[in-house]
mmCIF file of C-alpha atoms and ligand atoms in Angstrom:
data_model
loop_
_atom_site.group_PDB
_atom_site.id
_atom_site.type_symbol
_atom_site.label_atom_id
_atom_site.label_comp_id
_atom_site.label_asym_id
_atom_site.label_seq_id
_atom_site.Cartn_x
_atom_site.Cartn_y
_atom_site.Cartn_z
ATOM 1 C CA MET A 1 -12.087 -18.784 -4.986
ATOM 2 C CA ALA A 2 -13.772 -16.993 -2.145
ATOM 3 C CA THR A 3 -14.996 -13.810 -0.541
ATOM 4 C CA LEU A 4 -13.460 -12.531 2.658
ATOM 5 C CA SER A 5 -15.402 -10.533 5.199
ATOM 6 C CA LEU A 6 -14.212 -8.724 8.325
ATOM 7 C CA LYS A 7 -16.866 -7.334 10.646
ATOM 8 C CA GLN A 8 -15.867 -5.051 13.531
ATOM 9 C CA VAL A 9 -12.687 -7.053 13.984
ATOM 10 C CA GLU A 10 -10.683 -6.194 17.101
ATOM 11 C CA LYS A 11 -7.439 -7.382 18.598
ATOM 12 C CA THR A 12 -6.299 -6.848 22.141
ATOM 13 C CA TYR A 13 -2.996 -8.583 22.842
ATOM 14 C CA ALA A 14 -2.453 -10.519 26.082
ATOM 15 C CA ASN A 15 -0.502 -7.566 27.549
ATOM 16 C CA GLY A 16 -3.647 -5.409 27.188
ATOM 17 C CA PHE A 17 -2.453 -3.474 24.096
ATOM 18 C CA LYS A 18 -5.261 -2.899 21.617
ATOM 19 C CA ALA A 19 -3.737 -3.222 18.136
ATOM 20 C CA ILE A 20 -6.935 -3.374 16.013
ATOM 21 C CA HIS A 21 -9.968 -1.166 16.738
ATOM 22 C CA GLY A 22 -13.002 -2.524 14.924
ATOM 23 C CA VAL A 23 -12.101 -2.998 11.254
ATOM 24 C CA ASP A 24 -14.790 -3.626 8.588
ATOM 25 C CA ILE A 25 -13.660 -4.866 5.172
ATOM 26 C CA GLU A 26 -15.484 -6.820 2.458
ATOM 27 C CA ILE A 27 -13.205 -8.380 -0.157
ATOM 28 C CA ALA A 28 -14.824 -9.718 -3.317
ATOM 29 C CA ASP A 29 -14.110 -13.027 -5.014
ATOM 30 C CA GLY A 30 -10.901 -12.747 -7.027
ATOM 31 C CA GLU A 31 -10.076 -9.294 -5.707
ATOM 32 C CA PHE A 32 -6.535 -8.142 -4.911
ATOM 33 C CA ALA A 33 -6.801 -6.104 -1.694
ATOM 34 C CA VAL A 34 -3.783 -4.329 -0.252
ATOM 35 C CA LEU A 35 -3.412 -3.324 3.405
ATOM 36 C CA VAL A 36 -1.050 -0.380 3.533
ATOM 37 C CA GLY A 37 0.109 1.851 6.357
ATOM 38 C CA PRO A 38 3.153 2.826 8.399
ATOM 39 C CA SER A 39 5.076 0.363 10.524
ATOM 40 C CA GLY A 40 3.176 -0.646 13.665
ATOM 41 C CA CYS A 41 -0.314 0.281 12.404
ATOM 42 C CA GLY A 42 -1.554 -3.325 12.729
ATOM 43 C CA LYS A 43 -1.223 -4.754 9.205
ATOM 44 C CA SER A 44 0.501 -7.992 10.196
ATOM 45 C CA THR A 45 -1.787 -8.399 13.173
ATOM 46 C CA LEU A 46 -4.851 -8.214 10.922
ATOM 47 C CA LEU A 47 -3.367 -10.563 8.324
ATOM 48 C CA ARG A 48 -2.363 -13.075 10.993
ATOM 49 C CA MET A 49 -5.901 -12.976 12.370
ATOM 50 C CA ILE A 50 -7.240 -13.824 8.904
ATOM 51 C CA ALA A 51 -4.698 -16.663 8.717
ATOM 52 C CA GLY A 52 -5.663 -17.924 12.156
ATOM 53 C CA LEU A 53 -2.205 -17.319 13.630
ATOM 54 C CA GLU A 54 -3.620 -14.776 16.110
ATOM 55 C CA THR A 55 -6.853 -15.057 18.044
ATOM 56 C CA ILE A 56 -9.698 -12.666 17.243
ATOM 57 C CA THR A 57 -10.693 -10.822 20.420
ATOM 58 C CA GLY A 58 -13.722 -9.050 18.923
ATOM 59 C CA GLY A 59 -15.877 -9.215 15.792
ATOM 60 C CA GLU A 60 -16.019 -11.804 13.069
ATOM 61 C CA ILE A 61 -13.928 -13.012 10.126
ATOM 62 C CA SER A 62 -15.614 -15.100 7.393
ATOM 63 C CA ILE A 63 -14.069 -16.862 4.419
ATOM 64 C CA ASP A 64 -16.575 -17.715 1.698
ATOM 65 C CA GLY A 65 -19.467 -17.072 4.080
ATOM 66 C CA ARG A 66 -18.169 -19.336 6.841
ATOM 67 C CA VAL A 67 -17.197 -17.718 10.156
ATOM 68 C CA VAL A 68 -13.651 -18.901 10.859
ATOM 69 C CA ASN A 69 -13.018 -17.275 14.264
ATOM 70 C CA ASN A 70 -12.545 -20.674 15.843
ATOM 71 C CA VAL A 71 -11.271 -22.601 12.808
ATOM 72 C CA ALA A 72 -7.641 -23.811 12.971
ATOM 73 C CA PRO A 73 -5.221 -22.209 10.436
ATOM 74 C CA ALA A 74 -4.810 -25.479 8.527
ATOM 75 C CA ASP A 75 -8.569 -25.730 7.999
ATOM 76 C CA ARG A 76 -9.111 -22.181 6.698
ATOM 77 C CA ASP A 77 -8.053 -22.923 3.132
ATOM 78 C CA ILE A 78 -5.609 -20.017 2.999
ATOM 79 C CA ALA A 79 -1.928 -19.866 2.031
ATOM 80 C CA MET A 80 0.491 -17.277 3.332
ATOM 81 C CA VAL A 81 3.686 -15.860 1.788
ATOM 82 C CA PHE A 82 6.031 -14.074 4.197
ATOM 83 C CA GLN A 83 8.891 -11.618 3.881
ATOM 84 C CA ASN A 84 11.520 -14.136 4.982
ATOM 85 C CA TYR A 85 10.364 -16.928 2.764
ATOM 86 C CA ALA A 86 11.698 -19.587 5.156
ATOM 87 C CA LEU A 87 12.539 -22.322 2.648
ATOM 88 C CA TYR A 88 14.162 -25.485 3.987
ATOM 89 C CA PRO A 89 17.820 -25.168 2.885
ATOM 90 C CA HIS A 90 18.561 -28.916 2.869
ATOM 91 C CA MET A 91 15.590 -29.760 0.630
ATOM 92 C CA SER A 92 15.316 -29.321 -3.143
ATOM 93 C CA ASN A 93 12.993 -26.641 -4.466
ATOM 94 C CA TYR A 94 10.676 -29.438 -5.551
ATOM 95 C CA ALA A 95 10.594 -30.845 -2.020
ATOM 96 C CA ASN A 96 10.057 -27.373 -0.595
ATOM 97 C CA MET A 97 7.034 -26.873 -2.798
ATOM 98 C CA ALA A 98 5.712 -30.377 -2.132
ATOM 99 C CA TYR A 99 6.223 -30.268 1.621
ATOM 100 C CA GLY A 100 2.847 -28.880 2.691
ATOM 101 C CA LEU A 101 0.953 -31.259 0.412
ATOM 102 C CA LYS A 102 2.883 -34.277 1.637
ATOM 103 C CA ASN A 103 1.973 -33.361 5.204
ATOM 104 C CA ARG A 104 -1.659 -33.175 4.216
ATOM 105 C CA GLY A 105 -1.548 -36.685 2.804
ATOM 106 C CA TYR A 106 -1.941 -35.974 -0.925
ATOM 107 C CA SER A 107 -0.956 -38.780 -3.301
ATOM 108 C CA LYS A 108 2.439 -38.698 -4.991
ATOM 109 C CA ASP A 109 0.821 -38.210 -8.411
ATOM 110 C CA GLU A 110 -1.354 -35.357 -7.244
ATOM 111 C CA ILE A 111 1.629 -33.656 -5.568
ATOM 112 C CA ASP A 112 3.705 -34.065 -8.731
ATOM 113 C CA ARG A 113 0.943 -32.629 -10.911
ATOM 114 C CA ARG A 114 0.506 -29.578 -8.684
ATOM 115 C CA VAL A 115 4.217 -28.871 -8.196
ATOM 116 C CA ARG A 116 4.967 -29.122 -11.936
ATOM 117 C CA GLU A 117 1.991 -26.964 -12.818
ATOM 118 C CA ALA A 118 3.000 -24.265 -10.311
ATOM 119 C CA ALA A 119 6.625 -24.476 -11.447
ATOM 120 C CA GLY A 120 5.473 -23.946 -15.034
ATOM 121 C CA ILE A 121 3.481 -20.855 -14.091
ATOM 122 C CA LEU A 122 6.418 -19.477 -12.098
ATOM 123 C CA GLN A 123 9.086 -20.423 -14.667
ATOM 124 C CA LEU A 124 10.843 -22.665 -12.180
ATOM 125 C CA SER A 125 10.559 -25.946 -14.108
ATOM 126 C CA GLU A 126 14.297 -26.116 -14.807
ATOM 127 C CA LEU A 127 15.215 -25.304 -11.214
ATOM 128 C CA LEU A 128 13.199 -27.862 -9.260
ATOM 129 C CA GLU A 129 16.106 -30.199 -8.477
ATOM 130 C CA ARG A 130 18.305 -27.403 -7.119
ATOM 131 C CA LYS A 131 18.499 -26.275 -3.514
ATOM 132 C CA PRO A 132 17.226 -22.818 -2.528
ATOM 133 C CA ARG A 133 20.771 -21.486 -2.031
ATOM 134 C CA GLN A 134 21.488 -22.176 -5.704
ATOM 135 C CA LEU A 135 18.811 -19.666 -6.695
ATOM 136 C CA SER A 136 18.737 -15.875 -6.866
ATOM 137 C CA GLY A 137 16.641 -13.917 -4.361
ATOM 138 C CA GLY A 138 13.856 -13.479 -6.877
ATOM 139 C CA GLN A 139 13.787 -17.173 -7.759
ATOM 140 C CA ARG A 140 13.669 -18.101 -4.078
ATOM 141 C CA GLN A 141 10.746 -15.761 -3.633
ATOM 142 C CA ARG A 142 9.033 -17.573 -6.516
ATOM 143 C CA VAL A 143 9.579 -20.936 -4.842
ATOM 144 C CA ALA A 144 7.946 -19.477 -1.738
ATOM 145 C CA MET A 145 5.008 -18.452 -3.895
ATOM 146 C CA GLY A 146 4.976 -21.873 -5.515
ATOM 147 C CA ARG A 147 4.607 -23.406 -2.096
ATOM 148 C CA ALA A 148 1.473 -21.295 -1.612
ATOM 149 C CA ILE A 149 0.078 -21.939 -5.105
ATOM 150 C CA VAL A 150 0.272 -25.745 -4.905
ATOM 151 C CA ARG A 151 -2.135 -25.630 -2.003
ATOM 152 C CA GLU A 152 -4.760 -24.239 -4.404
ATOM 153 C CA PRO A 153 -6.114 -22.144 -1.529
ATOM 154 C CA LYS A 154 -9.239 -20.004 -1.458
ATOM 155 C CA VAL A 155 -7.246 -16.979 -0.315
ATOM 156 C CA PHE A 156 -3.605 -15.869 -0.619
ATOM 157 C CA LEU A 157 -2.162 -13.783 2.179
ATOM 158 C CA PHE A 158 1.091 -11.891 1.597
ATOM 159 C CA ASP A 159 3.002 -10.150 4.384
ATOM 160 C CA GLU A 160 5.559 -7.767 2.831
ATOM 161 C CA PRO A 161 6.922 -10.566 0.609
ATOM 162 C CA LEU A 162 9.254 -8.253 -1.330
ATOM 163 C CA SER A 163 10.830 -6.269 1.512
ATOM 164 C CA ASN A 164 14.075 -8.239 1.470
ATOM 165 C CA LEU A 165 14.697 -7.802 -2.259
ATOM 166 C CA ASP A 166 16.658 -4.985 -3.886
ATOM 167 C CA ALA A 167 14.764 -2.165 -5.588
ATOM 168 C CA LYS A 168 14.979 -3.408 -9.180
ATOM 169 C CA LEU A 169 13.959 -6.953 -8.314
ATOM 170 C CA ARG A 170 11.109 -5.637 -6.201
ATOM 171 C CA VAL A 171 9.644 -3.939 -9.252
ATOM 172 C CA ASP A 172 9.996 -7.109 -11.371
ATOM 173 C CA MET A 173 8.459 -9.312 -8.690
ATOM 174 C CA ARG A 174 5.658 -6.830 -8.160
ATOM 175 C CA LEU A 175 4.658 -7.254 -11.792
ATOM 176 C CA GLU A 176 4.981 -11.033 -11.534
ATOM 177 C CA ILE A 177 2.754 -11.198 -8.481
ATOM 178 C CA LYS A 178 0.164 -8.985 -10.140
ATOM 179 C CA ASN A 179 0.143 -11.140 -13.303
ATOM 180 C CA LEU A 180 0.050 -14.333 -11.319
ATOM 181 C CA GLN A 181 -2.869 -13.184 -9.207
ATOM 182 C CA LYS A 182 -4.838 -12.084 -12.275
ATOM 183 C CA ARG A 183 -4.114 -15.388 -13.968
ATOM 184 C CA LEU A 184 -5.096 -17.558 -11.007
ATOM 185 C CA GLY A 185 -7.949 -15.254 -9.965
ATOM 186 C CA THR A 186 -7.388 -16.101 -6.311
ATOM 187 C CA THR A 187 -8.731 -13.637 -3.728
ATOM 188 C CA SER A 188 -5.669 -12.025 -2.166
ATOM 189 C CA VAL A 189 -4.747 -9.779 0.731
ATOM 190 C CA TYR A 190 -1.325 -8.186 0.477
ATOM 191 C CA VAL A 191 0.374 -6.222 3.249
ATOM 192 C CA THR A 192 2.970 -3.542 2.571
ATOM 193 C CA HIS A 193 4.221 -0.279 4.048
ATOM 194 C CA ASP A 194 5.301 0.837 0.555
ATOM 195 C CA GLN A 195 2.673 3.087 -1.002
ATOM 196 C CA VAL A 196 3.995 2.660 -4.552
ATOM 197 C CA GLU A 197 3.786 -1.120 -4.260
ATOM 198 C CA ALA A 198 0.308 -0.715 -2.806
ATOM 199 C CA MET A 199 -0.909 1.613 -5.571
ATOM 200 C CA THR A 200 0.392 -0.599 -8.380
ATOM 201 C CA LEU A 201 -0.838 -3.943 -7.019
ATOM 202 C CA ALA A 202 -4.218 -3.150 -5.529
ATOM 203 C CA ASP A 203 -7.658 -3.504 -7.023
ATOM 204 C CA ARG A 204 -8.626 -1.960 -3.707
ATOM 205 C CA LEU A 205 -6.532 -0.307 -1.043
ATOM 206 C CA ILE A 206 -7.153 -0.285 2.676
ATOM 207 C CA VAL A 207 -5.126 2.463 4.338
ATOM 208 C CA MET A 208 -4.514 1.664 7.996
ATOM 209 C CA ASN A 209 -3.473 4.039 10.741
ATOM 210 C CA GLY A 210 -3.208 3.151 14.420
ATOM 211 C CA GLY A 211 -5.304 -0.021 14.186
ATOM 212 C CA ILE A 212 -8.092 1.643 12.185
ATOM 213 C CA ALA A 213 -8.956 1.331 8.491
ATOM 214 C CA GLU A 214 -8.895 5.055 7.585
ATOM 215 C CA GLN A 215 -10.128 4.623 4.021
ATOM 216 C CA VAL A 216 -10.979 1.837 1.602
ATOM 217 C CA GLY A 217 -11.101 2.448 -2.143
ATOM 218 C CA THR A 218 -9.400 2.051 -5.500
ATOM 219 C CA PRO A 219 -5.898 3.561 -5.719
ATOM 220 C CA ILE A 220 -7.194 6.406 -7.906
ATOM 221 C CA GLU A 221 -10.134 7.156 -5.573
ATOM 222 C CA LEU A 222 -7.708 7.481 -2.695
ATOM 223 C CA TYR A 223 -5.354 9.657 -4.721
ATOM 224 C CA GLU A 224 -8.115 11.939 -5.966
ATOM 225 C CA LYS A 225 -10.314 12.067 -2.868
ATOM 226 C CA PRO A 226 -8.381 11.199 0.264
ATOM 227 C CA ALA A 227 -10.833 11.093 3.176
ATOM 228 C CA THR A 228 -8.323 12.317 5.721
ATOM 229 C CA ARG A 229 -5.125 14.280 5.912
ATOM 230 C CA PHE A 230 -3.342 11.082 6.898
ATOM 231 C CA VAL A 231 -4.429 9.235 3.738
ATOM 232 C CA ALA A 232 -3.624 12.324 1.659
ATOM 233 C CA GLY A 233 -0.094 12.396 3.037
ATOM 234 C CA PHE A 234 0.452 8.677 2.739
ATOM 235 C CA ILE A 235 -0.733 8.144 -0.843
ATOM 236 C CA GLY A 236 1.353 9.897 -3.489
ATOM 237 C CA SER A 237 5.060 10.595 -3.762
ATOM 238 C CA PRO A 238 6.462 13.085 -2.951
ATOM 239 C CA SER A 239 3.813 13.665 -0.295
ATOM 240 C CA MET A 240 1.057 16.234 -0.639
ATOM 241 C CA ASN A 241 1.958 19.738 0.584
ATOM 242 C CA PHE A 242 0.006 20.776 3.691
ATOM 243 C CA ILE A 243 -0.336 24.471 4.493
ATOM 244 C CA ASP A 244 -2.402 26.085 7.261
ATOM 245 C CA GLY A 245 -4.914 28.672 6.124
ATOM 246 C CA THR A 246 -8.212 30.373 6.937
ATOM 247 C CA VAL A 247 -11.264 30.570 4.687
ATOM 248 C CA SER A 248 -12.127 34.164 3.646
ATOM 249 C CA ASP A 249 -15.300 36.018 4.696
ATOM 250 C CA ASP A 250 -16.960 35.394 1.344
ATOM 251 C CA CYS A 251 -15.718 31.774 1.123
ATOM 252 C CA SER A 252 -14.188 32.431 -2.308
ATOM 253 C CA HIS A 253 -10.612 31.808 -1.220
ATOM 254 C CA VAL A 254 -8.343 30.656 1.550
ATOM 255 C CA VAL A 255 -5.742 32.949 3.111
ATOM 256 C CA LEU A 256 -2.372 31.466 4.060
ATOM 257 C CA ASN A 257 -0.145 32.688 6.920
ATOM 258 C CA ASP A 258 1.864 34.985 4.648
ATOM 259 C CA GLY A 259 -1.297 36.597 3.232
ATOM 260 C CA THR A 260 -1.283 34.584 0.007
ATOM 261 C CA LYS A 261 -4.814 34.031 -1.333
ATOM 262 C CA LEU A 262 -5.745 30.834 -3.131
ATOM 263 C CA ASP A 263 -9.056 30.570 -5.001
ATOM 264 C CA LEU A 264 -11.442 27.923 -3.712
ATOM 265 C CA ASP A 265 -14.066 25.800 -5.383
ATOM 266 C CA HIS A 266 -15.407 24.308 -2.128
ATOM 267 C CA ASN A 267 -18.544 24.511 -0.066
ATOM 268 C CA VAL A 268 -16.964 25.611 3.204
ATOM 269 C CA ALA A 269 -17.882 27.917 6.087
ATOM 270 C CA ALA A 270 -16.387 31.422 6.222
ATOM 271 C CA ASN A 271 -13.406 32.005 8.543
ATOM 272 C CA ARG A 272 -12.924 28.309 9.164
ATOM 273 C CA PRO A 273 -9.342 27.308 10.024
ATOM 274 C CA VAL A 274 -8.293 24.655 7.521
ATOM 275 C CA VAL A 275 -5.310 22.746 6.213
ATOM 276 C CA VAL A 276 -4.804 23.246 2.485
ATOM 277 C CA GLY A 277 -3.493 20.195 0.624
ATOM 278 C CA ILE A 278 -1.843 20.527 -2.805
ATOM 279 C CA ARG A 279 0.048 17.715 -4.507
ATOM 280 C CA PRO A 280 3.550 18.618 -5.771
ATOM 281 C CA GLU A 281 2.479 17.672 -9.328
ATOM 282 C CA HIS A 282 -0.437 20.114 -9.141
ATOM 283 C CA LEU A 283 1.655 23.236 -8.709
ATOM 284 C CA SER A 284 2.735 24.812 -11.972
ATOM 285 C CA LEU A 285 5.207 27.490 -13.025
ATOM 286 C CA ASN A 286 3.631 28.178 -16.404
ATOM 287 C CA THR A 287 -0.177 27.972 -16.176
ATOM 288 C CA PRO A 288 -0.939 31.377 -14.642
ATOM 289 C CA SER A 289 -3.967 31.686 -12.372
ATOM 290 C CA ASN A 290 -5.154 34.017 -9.587
ATOM 291 C CA SER A 291 -3.763 31.608 -7.033
ATOM 292 C CA LYS A 292 -0.052 32.103 -6.693
ATOM 293 C CA ILE A 293 2.459 31.326 -4.007
ATOM 294 C CA THR A 294 5.832 33.046 -4.234
ATOM 295 C CA ALA A 295 8.522 30.751 -2.871
ATOM 296 C CA ARG A 296 12.310 30.477 -2.672
ATOM 297 C CA VAL A 297 14.226 27.481 -4.002
ATOM 298 C CA ARG A 298 15.937 25.449 -1.283
ATOM 299 C CA ILE A 299 16.983 22.141 -2.920
ATOM 300 C CA ILE A 300 16.580 20.572 -6.346
ATOM 301 C CA GLU A 301 16.482 16.844 -7.059
ATOM 302 C CA ALA A 302 16.976 16.114 -10.752
ATOM 303 C CA LEU A 303 15.730 12.594 -11.503
ATOM 304 C CA GLY A 304 15.962 12.878 -15.290
ATOM 305 C CA ALA A 305 12.355 12.262 -16.247
ATOM 306 C CA GLU A 306 11.241 14.685 -13.573
ATOM 307 C CA THR A 307 12.588 17.353 -11.260
ATOM 308 C CA LEU A 308 11.584 17.833 -7.636
ATOM 309 C CA VAL A 309 12.052 21.332 -6.286
ATOM 310 C CA TYR A 310 11.886 21.945 -2.537
ATOM 311 C CA LEU A 311 11.070 25.532 -1.638
ATOM 312 C CA ASN A 312 10.158 27.786 1.286
ATOM 313 C CA PHE A 313 7.658 30.617 1.383
ATOM 314 C CA GLY A 314 6.434 33.333 3.773
ATOM 315 C CA ASP A 315 8.043 34.732 6.926
ATOM 316 C CA LYS A 316 7.752 31.385 8.655
ATOM 317 C CA ASN A 317 9.705 29.603 5.907
ATOM 318 C CA GLU A 318 6.911 27.112 5.320
ATOM 319 C CA ALA A 319 7.992 24.175 3.162
ATOM 320 C CA ILE A 320 6.477 23.460 -0.242
ATOM 321 C CA THR A 321 7.479 20.955 -2.911
ATOM 322 C CA ILE A 322 6.793 20.931 -6.637
ATOM 323 C CA ARG A 323 7.213 18.140 -9.131
ATOM 324 C CA MET A 324 7.941 19.036 -12.749
ATOM 325 C CA GLN A 325 8.264 16.900 -15.861
ATOM 326 C CA GLY A 326 11.725 16.849 -17.461
ATOM 327 C CA THR A 327 14.915 18.559 -16.306
ATOM 328 C CA HIS A 328 15.086 22.101 -14.964
ATOM 329 C CA GLN A 329 17.773 24.228 -13.361
ATOM 330 C CA PHE A 330 17.213 26.884 -10.683
ATOM 331 C CA GLU A 331 19.635 28.742 -8.414
ATOM 332 C CA THR A 332 19.297 28.166 -4.697
ATOM 333 C CA GLY A 333 17.355 31.115 -3.295
ATOM 334 C CA ALA A 334 15.715 31.944 -6.636
ATOM 335 C CA GLU A 335 12.110 33.156 -6.335
ATOM 336 C CA LEU A 336 9.505 31.136 -8.210
ATOM 337 C CA VAL A 337 5.799 31.798 -8.595
ATOM 338 C CA LEU A 338 3.781 28.609 -8.101
ATOM 339 C CA TYR A 339 0.280 28.567 -9.561
ATOM 340 C CA SER A 340 -2.501 26.369 -8.226
ATOM 341 C CA ASN A 341 -5.872 25.398 -9.605
ATOM 342 C CA PRO A 342 -8.960 25.429 -7.312
ATOM 343 C CA GLN A 343 -9.998 21.989 -8.589
ATOM 344 C CA GLN A 344 -6.744 20.541 -7.313
ATOM 345 C CA ILE A 345 -6.889 22.018 -3.837
ATOM 346 C CA HIS A 346 -7.891 19.685 -1.013
ATOM 347 C CA LEU A 347 -9.151 21.082 2.286
ATOM 348 C CA PHE A 348 -8.961 19.302 5.617
ATOM 349 C CA ASP A 349 -10.354 20.226 9.013
ATOM 350 C CA ARG A 350 -7.521 21.588 11.152
ATOM 351 C CA GLU A 351 -8.629 19.569 14.216
ATOM 352 C CA SER A 352 -9.986 16.260 12.954
ATOM 353 C CA GLY A 353 -7.998 16.031 9.709
ATOM 354 C CA HIS A 354 -11.177 15.033 7.853
ATOM 355 C CA ARG A 355 -11.689 16.073 4.261
ATOM 356 C CA ILE A 356 -13.938 19.100 3.761
HETATM 357 N N1 ADP B 401 2.397 -10.195 20.544
HETATM 358 C C1 ADP B 401 2.187 -8.887 20.741
HETATM 359 N N2 ADP B 401 1.906 -8.398 21.974
HETATM 360 C C2 ADP B 401 1.687 -7.075 22.173
HETATM 361 N N3 ADP B 401 1.716 -6.149 21.202
HETATM 362 C C3 ADP B 401 2.009 -6.574 19.957
HETATM 363 C C4 ADP B 401 2.251 -7.950 19.659
HETATM 364 N N4 ADP B 401 2.513 -8.058 18.333
HETATM 365 C C5 ADP B 401 2.432 -6.809 17.837
HETATM 366 N N5 ADP B 401 2.135 -5.920 18.801
HETATM 367 C C6 ADP B 401 1.932 -4.466 18.644
HETATM 368 O O1 ADP B 401 0.792 -4.251 17.823
HETATM 369 C C7 ADP B 401 0.992 -3.147 16.954
HETATM 370 C C8 ADP B 401 0.780 -3.582 15.523
HETATM 371 O O2 ADP B 401 1.810 -4.473 15.143
HETATM 372 P P1 ADP B 401 1.890 -5.110 13.692
HETATM 373 O O3 ADP B 401 0.569 -5.687 13.360
HETATM 374 O O4 ADP B 401 3.068 -6.011 13.655
HETATM 375 O O5 ADP B 401 2.153 -3.815 12.790
HETATM 376 P P2 ADP B 401 2.613 -3.692 11.247
HETATM 377 O O6 ADP B 401 2.599 -5.041 10.634
HETATM 378 O O7 ADP B 401 1.625 -2.744 10.640
HETATM 379 O O8 ADP B 401 3.978 -3.067 11.289
HETATM 380 C C9 ADP B 401 2.392 -2.630 17.234
HETATM 381 O O9 ADP B 401 2.288 -1.548 18.104
HETATM 382 C C10 ADP B 401 3.070 -3.807 17.881
HETATM 383 O O10 ADP B 401 4.086 -3.375 18.768
HETATM 384 MG MG1 MG B 402 4.184 -6.183 9.724
#
């Protein structure tokens, strides 16, 4: 068990490319932290720096209070689970799980105790004598996790461990990983580009964008109060609607391009150009308010439990999406009136993208 601390961590690769621009993160003992962001934003780079697989070119990383910048990966007391779980095909699952311990010179008895204990936790006890190819994808992923667990590390690092699995299995494994982490109480950092996976797994989320940690918080904090337009668009599915507008003279509402007025409940300067953010689930057809957008139906996606309706409004055919519970039918081109609630309107600065 351990804390993990990153202070102004930077990474400039040998070719001069700066992938990480001064990241500060404090991860508490036993916490499950998730690094999430689009491909190329520096998630793997940061995780590999924590693991010791990449040098740290600026700042400091500490595990349990000890600065590890110059500590070899094997001496950091971490275990990493990758996307391609890289099991040895010619070895039994038992041998795969035991391998790292054998290399570290543990006794046969100690190795046996740890492998059987991990196998019990992961429900692999019956499968230890088989080879990896005789297992399903999910079972193989569990062996890969077993290999990490037997090390009894201070910190688990996961780099997109579920990306190679099909959608249904990914959901099952997501729950397993969450349960396992809670049960073992091991401080964990998990990397994913999948915001749903991130939201469901994380005690705390770190949203990365272009080598910067844009916001750190609980999943619900980030959903309810995204600090930037980027975070607002990344967290939540379908994505938040973004519409340009200008704050009215008396600051009581925002005026959209087509003249639509939406009531505001914000402390914001008059005539300021803003981006209005409204989540698809916060637009309603049947809770009338002063704030209404009249839009035309473009496409409907009926998912059974919910219906997504993609619409356009105004002369510029601006796009807007709503998410409704249950099943609904609308003709293409039909006009709908979408009501919004001032408490569920987010405002962002047009230039900086920062929350207002
Ligand atoms: N060895 C390297 N040399 C130079 N640039 C690299 C190297 N590895 C990764 N990068 C670049 O650093 C950025 C971040 O990469 P990475 O951490 O793998 O992103 P992510 O895991 O979020 O997809 C990318 O632009 C990538 O091209
Ligand atoms: Mg990556």
